[in-house]
Each structure stands twice: as C-alpha cells, then as structure tokens.
XYZ file of C-alpha atoms in Angstrom:
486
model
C -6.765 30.479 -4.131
C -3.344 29.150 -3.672
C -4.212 25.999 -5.629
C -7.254 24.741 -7.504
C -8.390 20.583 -5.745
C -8.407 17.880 -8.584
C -10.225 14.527 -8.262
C -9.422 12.249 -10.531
C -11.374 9.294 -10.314
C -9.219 6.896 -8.316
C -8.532 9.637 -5.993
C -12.708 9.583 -5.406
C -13.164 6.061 -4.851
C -9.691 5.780 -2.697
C -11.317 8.750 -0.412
C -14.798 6.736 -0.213
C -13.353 3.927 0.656
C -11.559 6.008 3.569
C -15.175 7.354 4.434
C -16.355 3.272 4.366
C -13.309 2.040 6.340
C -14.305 5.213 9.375
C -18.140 4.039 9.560
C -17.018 0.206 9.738
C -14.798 1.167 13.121
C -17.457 3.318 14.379
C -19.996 0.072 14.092
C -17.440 -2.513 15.352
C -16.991 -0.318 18.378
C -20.921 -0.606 19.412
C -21.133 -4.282 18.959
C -19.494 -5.987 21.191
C -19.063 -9.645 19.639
C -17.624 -7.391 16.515
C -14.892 -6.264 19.148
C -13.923 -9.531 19.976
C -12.169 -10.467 16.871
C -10.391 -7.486 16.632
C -8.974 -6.943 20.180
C -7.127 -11.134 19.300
C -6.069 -9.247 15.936
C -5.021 -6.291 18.200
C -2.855 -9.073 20.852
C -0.960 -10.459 17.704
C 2.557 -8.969 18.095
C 3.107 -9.682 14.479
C -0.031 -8.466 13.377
C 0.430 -5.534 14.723
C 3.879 -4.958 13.385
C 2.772 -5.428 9.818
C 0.069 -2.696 10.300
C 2.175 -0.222 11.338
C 4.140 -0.852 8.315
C 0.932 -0.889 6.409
C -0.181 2.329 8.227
C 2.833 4.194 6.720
C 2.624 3.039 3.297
C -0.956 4.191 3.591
C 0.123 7.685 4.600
C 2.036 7.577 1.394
C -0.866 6.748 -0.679
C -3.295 9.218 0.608
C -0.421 11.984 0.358
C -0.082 10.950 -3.083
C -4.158 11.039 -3.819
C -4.656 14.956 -2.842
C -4.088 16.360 -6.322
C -4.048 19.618 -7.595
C -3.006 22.418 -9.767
C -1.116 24.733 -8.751
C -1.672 29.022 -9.458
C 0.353 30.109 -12.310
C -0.200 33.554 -11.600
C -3.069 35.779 -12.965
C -4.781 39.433 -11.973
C -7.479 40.372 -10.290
C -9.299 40.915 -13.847
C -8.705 38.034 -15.155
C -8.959 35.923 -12.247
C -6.213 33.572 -11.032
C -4.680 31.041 -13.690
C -3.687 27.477 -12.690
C -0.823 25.219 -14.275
C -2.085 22.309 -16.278
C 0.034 20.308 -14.772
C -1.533 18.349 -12.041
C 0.562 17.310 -9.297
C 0.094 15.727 -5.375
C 1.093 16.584 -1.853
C 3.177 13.987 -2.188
C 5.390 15.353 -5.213
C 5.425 18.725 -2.985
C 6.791 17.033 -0.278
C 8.975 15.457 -2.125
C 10.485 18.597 -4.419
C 14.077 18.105 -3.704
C 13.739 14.799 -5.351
C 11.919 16.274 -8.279
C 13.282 18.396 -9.554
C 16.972 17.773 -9.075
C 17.483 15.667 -12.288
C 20.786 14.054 -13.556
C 22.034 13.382 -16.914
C 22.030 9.648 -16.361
C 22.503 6.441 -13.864
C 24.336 7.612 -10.323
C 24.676 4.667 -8.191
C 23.247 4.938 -4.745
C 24.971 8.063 -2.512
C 26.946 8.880 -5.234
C 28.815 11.724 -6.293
C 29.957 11.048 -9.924
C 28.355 9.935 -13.284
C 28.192 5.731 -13.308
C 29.712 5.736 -17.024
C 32.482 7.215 -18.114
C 32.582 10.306 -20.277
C 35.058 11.588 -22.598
C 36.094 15.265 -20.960
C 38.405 17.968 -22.383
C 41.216 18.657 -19.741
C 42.409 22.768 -19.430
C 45.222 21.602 -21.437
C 43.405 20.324 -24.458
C 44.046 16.941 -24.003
C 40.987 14.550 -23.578
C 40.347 11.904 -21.187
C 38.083 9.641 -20.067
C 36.500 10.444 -16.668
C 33.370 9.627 -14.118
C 31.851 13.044 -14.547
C 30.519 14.644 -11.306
C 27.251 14.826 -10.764
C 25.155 18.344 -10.681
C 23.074 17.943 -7.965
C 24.222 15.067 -5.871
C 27.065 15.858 -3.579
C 27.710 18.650 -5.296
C 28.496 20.708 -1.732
C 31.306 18.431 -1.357
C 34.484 20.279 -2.701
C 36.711 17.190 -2.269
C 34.477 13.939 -2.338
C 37.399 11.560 -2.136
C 37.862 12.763 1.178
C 34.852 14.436 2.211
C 32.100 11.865 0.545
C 32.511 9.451 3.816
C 32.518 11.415 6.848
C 29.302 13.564 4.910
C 27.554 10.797 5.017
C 28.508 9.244 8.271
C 27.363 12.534 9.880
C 24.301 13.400 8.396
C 23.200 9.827 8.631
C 23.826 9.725 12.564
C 21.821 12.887 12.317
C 18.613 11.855 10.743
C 19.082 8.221 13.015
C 19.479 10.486 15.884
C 16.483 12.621 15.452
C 14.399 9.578 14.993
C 15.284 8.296 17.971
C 13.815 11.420 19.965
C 10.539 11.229 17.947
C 10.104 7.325 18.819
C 11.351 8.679 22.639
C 8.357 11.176 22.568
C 6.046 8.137 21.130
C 7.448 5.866 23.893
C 6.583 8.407 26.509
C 2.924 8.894 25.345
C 2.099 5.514 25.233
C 4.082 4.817 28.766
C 1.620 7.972 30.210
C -1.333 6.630 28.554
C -0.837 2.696 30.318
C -0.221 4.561 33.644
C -3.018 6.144 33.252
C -5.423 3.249 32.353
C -3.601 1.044 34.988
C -3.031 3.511 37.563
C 0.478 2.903 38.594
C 3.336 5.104 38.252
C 4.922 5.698 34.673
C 8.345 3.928 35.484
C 6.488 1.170 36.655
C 4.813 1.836 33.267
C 7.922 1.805 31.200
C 9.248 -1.546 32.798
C 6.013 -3.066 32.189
C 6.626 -1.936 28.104
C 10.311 -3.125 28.030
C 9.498 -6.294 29.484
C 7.144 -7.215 27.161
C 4.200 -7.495 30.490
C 1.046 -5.922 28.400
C -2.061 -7.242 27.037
C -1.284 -5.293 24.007
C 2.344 -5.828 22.267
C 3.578 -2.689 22.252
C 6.833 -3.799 22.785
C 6.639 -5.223 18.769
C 4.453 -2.037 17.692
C 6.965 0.741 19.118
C 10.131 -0.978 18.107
C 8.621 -1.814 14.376
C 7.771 2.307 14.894
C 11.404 2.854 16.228
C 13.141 0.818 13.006
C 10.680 2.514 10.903
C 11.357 6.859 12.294
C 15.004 5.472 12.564
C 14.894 4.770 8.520
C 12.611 7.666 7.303
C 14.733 10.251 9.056
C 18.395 8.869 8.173
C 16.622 9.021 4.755
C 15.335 12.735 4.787
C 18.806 13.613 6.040
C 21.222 12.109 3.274
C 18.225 12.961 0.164
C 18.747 16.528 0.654
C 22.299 16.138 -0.564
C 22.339 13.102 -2.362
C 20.694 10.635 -4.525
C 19.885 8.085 -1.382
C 19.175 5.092 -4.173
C 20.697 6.593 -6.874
C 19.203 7.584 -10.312
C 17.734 6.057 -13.357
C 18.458 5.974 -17.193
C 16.932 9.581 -17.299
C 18.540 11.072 -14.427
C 15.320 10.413 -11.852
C 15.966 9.910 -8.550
C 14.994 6.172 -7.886
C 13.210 6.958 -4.306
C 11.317 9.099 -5.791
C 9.782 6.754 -7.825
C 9.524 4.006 -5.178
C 7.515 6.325 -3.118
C 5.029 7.133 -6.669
C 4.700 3.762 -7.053
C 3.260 2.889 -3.540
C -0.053 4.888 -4.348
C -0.444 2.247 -7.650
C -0.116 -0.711 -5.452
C -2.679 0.328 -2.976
C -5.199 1.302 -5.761
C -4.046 -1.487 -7.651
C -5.228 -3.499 -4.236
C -8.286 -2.272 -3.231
C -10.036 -0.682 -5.734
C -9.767 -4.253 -7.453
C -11.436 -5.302 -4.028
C -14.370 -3.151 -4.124
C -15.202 -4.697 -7.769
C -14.787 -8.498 -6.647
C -16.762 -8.189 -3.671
C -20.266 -7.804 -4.933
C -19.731 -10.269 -7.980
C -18.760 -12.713 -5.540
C -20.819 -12.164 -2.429
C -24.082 -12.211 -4.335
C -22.942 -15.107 -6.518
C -21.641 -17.207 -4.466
C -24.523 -16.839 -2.006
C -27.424 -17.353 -4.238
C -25.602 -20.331 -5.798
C -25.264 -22.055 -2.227
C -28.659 -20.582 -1.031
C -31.176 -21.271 -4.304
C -29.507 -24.451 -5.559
C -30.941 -25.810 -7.999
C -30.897 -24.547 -11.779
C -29.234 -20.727 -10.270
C -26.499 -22.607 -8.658
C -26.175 -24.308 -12.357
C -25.546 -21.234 -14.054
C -23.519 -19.809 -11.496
C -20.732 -22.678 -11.678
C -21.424 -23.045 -15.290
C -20.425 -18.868 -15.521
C -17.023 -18.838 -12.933
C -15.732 -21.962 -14.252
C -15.945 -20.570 -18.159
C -14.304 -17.274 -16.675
C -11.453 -19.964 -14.966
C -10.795 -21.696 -18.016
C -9.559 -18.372 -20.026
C -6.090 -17.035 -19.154
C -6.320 -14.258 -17.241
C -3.490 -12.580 -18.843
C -4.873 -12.730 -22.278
C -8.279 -11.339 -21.157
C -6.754 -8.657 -19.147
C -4.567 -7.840 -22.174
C -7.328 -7.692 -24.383
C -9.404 -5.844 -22.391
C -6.557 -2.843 -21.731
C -5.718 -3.055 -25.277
C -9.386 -1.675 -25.863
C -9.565 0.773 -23.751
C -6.333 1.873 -24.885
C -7.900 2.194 -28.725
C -10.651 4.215 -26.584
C -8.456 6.073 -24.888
C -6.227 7.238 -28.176
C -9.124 7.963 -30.410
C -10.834 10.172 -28.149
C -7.943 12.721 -27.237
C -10.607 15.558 -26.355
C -11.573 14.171 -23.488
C -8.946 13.852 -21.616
C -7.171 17.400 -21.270
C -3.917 16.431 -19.620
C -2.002 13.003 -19.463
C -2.418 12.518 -15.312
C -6.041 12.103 -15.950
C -5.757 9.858 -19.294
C -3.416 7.391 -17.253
C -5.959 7.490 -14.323
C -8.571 6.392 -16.504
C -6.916 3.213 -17.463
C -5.901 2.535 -14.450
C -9.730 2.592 -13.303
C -10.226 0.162 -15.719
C -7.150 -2.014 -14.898
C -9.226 -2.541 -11.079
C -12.222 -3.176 -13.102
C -10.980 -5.927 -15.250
C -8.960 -7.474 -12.286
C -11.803 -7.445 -10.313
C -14.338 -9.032 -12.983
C -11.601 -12.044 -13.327
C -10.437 -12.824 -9.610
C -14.241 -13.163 -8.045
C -14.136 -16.876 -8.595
C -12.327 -18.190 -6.136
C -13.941 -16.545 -3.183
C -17.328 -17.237 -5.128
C -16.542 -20.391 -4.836
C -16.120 -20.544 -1.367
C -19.158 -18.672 -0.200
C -20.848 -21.454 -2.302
C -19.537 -24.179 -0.061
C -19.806 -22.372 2.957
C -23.753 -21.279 2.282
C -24.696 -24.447 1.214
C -23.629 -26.331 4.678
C -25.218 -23.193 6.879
C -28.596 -23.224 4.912
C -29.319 -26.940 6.242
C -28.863 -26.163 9.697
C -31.419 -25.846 11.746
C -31.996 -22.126 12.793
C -32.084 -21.482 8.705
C -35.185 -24.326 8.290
C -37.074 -23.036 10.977
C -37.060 -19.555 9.164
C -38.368 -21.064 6.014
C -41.148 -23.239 7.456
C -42.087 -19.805 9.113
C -42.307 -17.969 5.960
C -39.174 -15.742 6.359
C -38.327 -14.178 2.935
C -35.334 -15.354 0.995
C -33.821 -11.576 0.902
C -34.139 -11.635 4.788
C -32.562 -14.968 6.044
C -29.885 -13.879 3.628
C -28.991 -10.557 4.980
C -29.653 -11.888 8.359
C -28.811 -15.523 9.151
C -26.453 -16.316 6.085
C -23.991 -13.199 5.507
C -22.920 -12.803 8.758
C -22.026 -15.864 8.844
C -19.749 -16.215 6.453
C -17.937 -12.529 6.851
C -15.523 -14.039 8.032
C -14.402 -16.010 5.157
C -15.045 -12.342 3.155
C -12.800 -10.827 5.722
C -10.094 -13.074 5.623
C -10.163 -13.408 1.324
C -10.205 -9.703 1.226
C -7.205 -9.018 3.431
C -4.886 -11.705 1.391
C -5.690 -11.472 -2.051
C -4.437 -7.557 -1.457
C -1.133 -9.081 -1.635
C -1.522 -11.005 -4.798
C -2.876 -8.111 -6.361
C -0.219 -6.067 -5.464
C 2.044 -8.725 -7.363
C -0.349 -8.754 -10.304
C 0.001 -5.275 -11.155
C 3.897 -5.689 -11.245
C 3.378 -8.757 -13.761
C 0.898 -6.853 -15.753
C 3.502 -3.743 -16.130
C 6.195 -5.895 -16.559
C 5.073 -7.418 -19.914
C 3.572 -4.159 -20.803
C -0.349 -4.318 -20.436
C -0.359 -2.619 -16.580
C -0.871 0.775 -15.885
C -0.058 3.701 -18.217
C 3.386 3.890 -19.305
C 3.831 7.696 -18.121
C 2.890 6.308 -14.289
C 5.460 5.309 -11.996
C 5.082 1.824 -10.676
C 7.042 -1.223 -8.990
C 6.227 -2.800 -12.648
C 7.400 -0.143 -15.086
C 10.166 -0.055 -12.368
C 11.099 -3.556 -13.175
C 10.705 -3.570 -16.445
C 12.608 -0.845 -16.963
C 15.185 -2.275 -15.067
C 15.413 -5.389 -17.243
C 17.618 -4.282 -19.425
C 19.944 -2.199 -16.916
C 20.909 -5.430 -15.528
C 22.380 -6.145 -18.760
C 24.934 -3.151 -18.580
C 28.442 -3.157 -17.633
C 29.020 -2.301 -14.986
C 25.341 -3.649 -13.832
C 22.497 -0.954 -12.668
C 21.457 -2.884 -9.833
C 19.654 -0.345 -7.681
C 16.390 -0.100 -9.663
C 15.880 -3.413 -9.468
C 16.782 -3.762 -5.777
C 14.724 -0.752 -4.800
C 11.438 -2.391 -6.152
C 11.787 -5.411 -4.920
C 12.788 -3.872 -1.512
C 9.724 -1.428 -1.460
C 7.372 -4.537 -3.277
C 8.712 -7.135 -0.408
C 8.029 -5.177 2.712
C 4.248 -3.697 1.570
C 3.691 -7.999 0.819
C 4.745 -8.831 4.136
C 3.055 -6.129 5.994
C 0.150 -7.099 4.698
C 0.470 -11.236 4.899
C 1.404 -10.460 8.507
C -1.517 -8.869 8.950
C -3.381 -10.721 7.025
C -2.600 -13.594 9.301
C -3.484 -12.310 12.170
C -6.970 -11.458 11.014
C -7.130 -15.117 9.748
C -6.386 -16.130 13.158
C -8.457 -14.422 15.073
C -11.733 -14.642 12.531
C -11.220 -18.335 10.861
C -13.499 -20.478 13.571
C -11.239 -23.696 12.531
C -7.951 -21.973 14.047
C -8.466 -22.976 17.516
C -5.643 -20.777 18.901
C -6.683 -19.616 22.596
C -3.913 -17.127 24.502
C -4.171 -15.913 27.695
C -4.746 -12.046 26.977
C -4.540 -10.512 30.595
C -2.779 -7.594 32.259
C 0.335 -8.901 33.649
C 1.111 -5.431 35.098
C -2.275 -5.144 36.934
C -1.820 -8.933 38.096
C 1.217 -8.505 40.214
C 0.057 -5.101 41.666
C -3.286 -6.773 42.828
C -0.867 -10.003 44.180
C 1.431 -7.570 46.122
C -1.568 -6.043 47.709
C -3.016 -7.008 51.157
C -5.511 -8.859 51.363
C-alpha cells in the first residue's frame, strides 16, 4: 500500500459522531413532526448562511482527521516500510505551505525578511538590509516593481475562477427549482435573484459565492507567497489557522458527547424522582459550580500530563501523545460544563411530570424507565437541542483560554490558543507582528458566528416560547397559478 490508515482516538469518536449525525437525518426524514422544525431552520436566511460557513470549516476538520503514514520505501522481502511520522489529508493538501519554511517573521504577501539583517555587500562593506525571503516571492526578479501587479493578477485569477465555480453552483440549483416548480430556468433564475423562494438561496449562494471567491484568490497567491505571512519559526501562519480548525471542532463536540449523558440523566431523574435523588443531584452540580473551573481543569491536565511523561512507552510518536491529552481535555470539559443544562432539564421535567397525560400513566402503572423515554425526553429535546448547538461556541472560546494560559491542548498542536499565546509577545516587537494575532481572531470570529447564527435559528424554530410565525410559501408557484385561467 501507498499509505498505512491511522486512528487516533479523536479521529474515532469525530468519525462516530459523523456515523450518529447520518442516522439522526435519516430518522428526521421519516417523521414528519421531526421535519417541521427543521424545514423553519431551513427558511432562516441567516441560519442558513452560518451553516454553510460551518459546512466548510467542517470539511476542514474531517480533511484534517484522515491520518496516516506514509510508505518510506521497502522490498518485496521485507515488506513495505512506513514513516513514523503521522500526517493528514489535510497537511497533503496543504504541502506548499509545509514545507516551504522561512528563517523568521514575513509580514503578510511579503517578499523580504520583517527584521533587518546585517549583510556583506560584493564589496566587503556591510550593511543593514530586509533580507529576501527564500520561498516567498522568490519568482519575482524585481519585487519593487513586480511585487504589485503579481499580486493584482493572480488574485483576479483565483477571484475569477471562483466566480465560474459559484456560476456552475448557481446553475444547478436554478435547474433543480425548475425542475421541482416546473417553469422554465430563466424564470428560475429571476425567481433566485429576486429573493421569491421558500428557501433563501439567495443568502446561501451568495454566502457560497463570498466564500469560493476567498478560497480561490487564496489558493492562487499561497503558491507564491506567504498569504498571512510567517511566524517566529518561519511557519506559514495559514497553515496553522487551517490546523487549528480541526482542535476547535473536537474541542466542541467531543466535549458535547461527554456533557450530554451527565446531564440528560441527571437532570431528568432530579425533576422526575424528587424527593431525596433530586437532593443529591443539586447538592452534587452546585459543589461542582462552586470550584473554579480553571483550577480543576488545570489540575486535572496537569495529571495526565505526569501520566503522560512517565509512561513514554506507550505512546510511540508525539501526534498520538498530544491526541491523548486532548481526549482528556473533552473529558474534563465535559465533566465540568453539565450543570447548567442539568439544571434546566430539572426545571423543565419537574413542570411536565404534573401534567396530566404524565399522571394518568402512573395511576396506570406505567414504569418510571418508560414514561421517561417516552412522555418526558421528547419533550424536552428541544431545550437539549438548542443547549447543544450554543455552548459549541463557548467551547470553542474555552479551548483558546485554556491554551492561552498554558493548560489547553499539547504544546506541539497547532491551535487558535497556542496561536495567541504565542502571539503575545510578538505584539511587543518593534515593528509589531500583528498578523498572528489577527489571523486567529479572524479564523476564531467567523467559526463563533457561524455557529451563533445557526445556533439561532435552531433556537427559533425549536424554543416553543419564540412565537415567530412567517409565511413560508412559493412565491414563484403563486404568481404562475394567479396568471393562469381560471
């Protein structure tokens, strides 16, 4: 084989969850009142923008979860021999960023060296000089006068090929609402322009458009340059933006998958059972509320780091010693952010277990476990739902804290905290290294508001106290059937 597959444990429980998230959308699709709530998520124009942000960051995070070693040669005697180093489809794809290293900071689209360098002239004579740079723009011969209309060009490049891609995207969805409606696919495209559809895909094709516009302009200048410029070490900073969007999803819902049983069972059986359970149930999350959560989360990582150092055998190679603890980074955020929605399933159980449906199954002799799975939890989902989709946001923030004062992921991983914190002390330079900085918060600020836009729209159309009712109709089909005969 070309390659030898590596799971490391994240990768297992990111693909599981995949697996999860598939089966969920094949049930929702048979059940019809499941539908419901999803086609209003599907009508929010905003909503849908921040998914198809979401969507792409995502595609970045799966790319980055397909490990695996790569054949270092070998004979057919031996048997092939793989590299020990383990690397992703994402670091493949992005090579050219790799492995084109610089001695030090380049500012973004740069040419030269940001410091000055003391350099020997032919003559002897020594000077002080912005060194040029070995990889990026090295093809330019004279960069005073070459560097702008490079860049000018192979920017209008990349933005022009993503225009034809988001053309071809138009076009399919304009042939797939003809189709549906059955009118013509001009009639089709003025319908999309003019913003006449049930579905906004006016706001979903030009948040695509923006989106293929960026990428592509992107692609175009990293081949040649350093798009956000490099690091202390000579890294290309986009590089690690895109290596740090894989921690912030795991970071996000791996943490999920821990919180939600602690806090579903808890917080039901403390609304349902009352009594001397619901005692030691408020008695445990509000102990677990009055500790910092920084200082347990810091002592916790802090063991397993001991664990982790003292036991060097068992962990062959650094990728899967830094996956480890961040495993157990999910696990300990998990264990200490169930209280809150705990404590709303509490609430929320104990007002639906004196209604009336839920005393006529007791006085019938109806198990506990059964009105439980069947009358109570699917009644509160909703509130499940809606926690679930915005505390993915303030995890994502948490990790960057957590790396930030130094008890986040593994220092060796690439992440919007190690990012920052790195980039602490750059600000102090002069002339300031700005772009580190910038480039983390830029990356950090659009994954948040993808997913609070989304989240909101899932609030909206789940939370039974938002009365918000639209008229979701077919404008396109409702002037066709007026300009009919009758």
């Amino acid at each position: 084989m070309l390659f030898q597959p590596v799971i490391l444990w994240t990768d297992a429980l990111v693909f599981l969850l995949l697996v999860a998230l598939a089966g969920v959308v094949v049930y929702v699709r048979r059940h019809e009142h499941l539908r419901q709530p999803w086609r209003r998520v599907a009508h929010s124009a905003t909503g849908m923008a921040g998914a198809v942000v979401l969507a792409f960051f995502v595609l970045v995070g799966v790319l980055d979860s397909l490990h695996y070693r790569a054949r270092a040669g070998g004979d057919s005697s031996r048997g092939n021999v793989y590299a020990v180093e383990i690397t992703s489809v994402l670091d493949a794809l992005l090579r050219s960023l790799k492995e084109r290293p610089e001695k030090t900071y380049s500012a973004p689209l740069g040419y030269q060296l940001y410091a000055r360098e003391t350099v020997e002239l032919p003559d002897g004579r020594q000077s002080r000089e912005y060194p040029r740079l070995r990889h990026g723009g090295a093809h330019l011969k004279a960069p005073q006068d070459e560097w702008r209309p490079d860049v000018g060009r192979r920017a209008l490049a990349g933005a022009a090929i993503g225009f034809v891609l988001w053309v071809v995207a138009a076009t399919l969805v304009s042939a797939h609402i003809a189709r549906a409606t059955g009118e013509g696919i001009d009639r089709a495209w003025r319908a999309l322009a003019r913003g006449e559809l049930d579905m906004p895909w006016r706001a979903i094709l030009a948040t695509l458009g923006a989106l293929l516009v960026l990428v592509c302009v992107a692609a175009a200048l990293a081949g040649k340059y350093h798009v956000l410029g490099t690091s202390k070490v000579g890294e290309d900073v986009l590089y690690q933006a895109l290596k740090s969007v894989r921690i912030a999803l795991v970071i996000g819902t791996l943490t999920t998958l821990v919180m939600l049983p602690f806090a579903i069972l808890l917080g039901i059986g403390a609304g349902y059972f009352k009594g001397w359970a619901d005692d030691i149930i408020q008695y445990l999350y509000t102990t677990l509320n009055s500790i910092p959560a920084v200082l347990l989360i810091a002592a916790a990582v802090l063991m397993m780091q001991v664990y982790i150092d003292t036991r060097p055998q068992a962990f062959p190679t650094s990728v899967e010693r830094a996956d480890l603890r961040l495993l157990f980074l999910c696990a300990i955020l998990g264990v200490t952010s169930w209280t809150g929605l705990c404590r709303l399933l509490r609430g929320e159980t104990l007002k639906i277990r004196e209604l009336d449906y839920i005393q006529a199954a007791q006085a019938f002799g109806v198990s506990h476990l059964r009105i439980i799975t069947r009358h109570i939890l699917p009644n509160v989902m909703h509130i499940v739902l809606i926690a679930v989709v915005m505390e993915f946001s303030s995890l994502v923030l948490a990790e960057a804290v957590l790396s930030y004062v130094g008890v986040g992921v593994d220092p060796s991983m690439i992440s919007f905290g190690t990012m920052i914190n790195a980039a602490r002390l750059e600000m102090a330079r002069d002339p300031m290294v700005w772009w580190s900085l910038a480039s983390a918060f830029g990356f950090m600020f659009a994954l948040v508001l993808s997913a609070n836009l989304f989240a909101d729209a899932v609030r909206d159309a789940f939370d039974p106290r938002v009365a918000v009712i639209k008229p979701f109709r077919l404008r396109l089909a409702a002037l066709a059937a007026a300009k009919a005969p009758a």
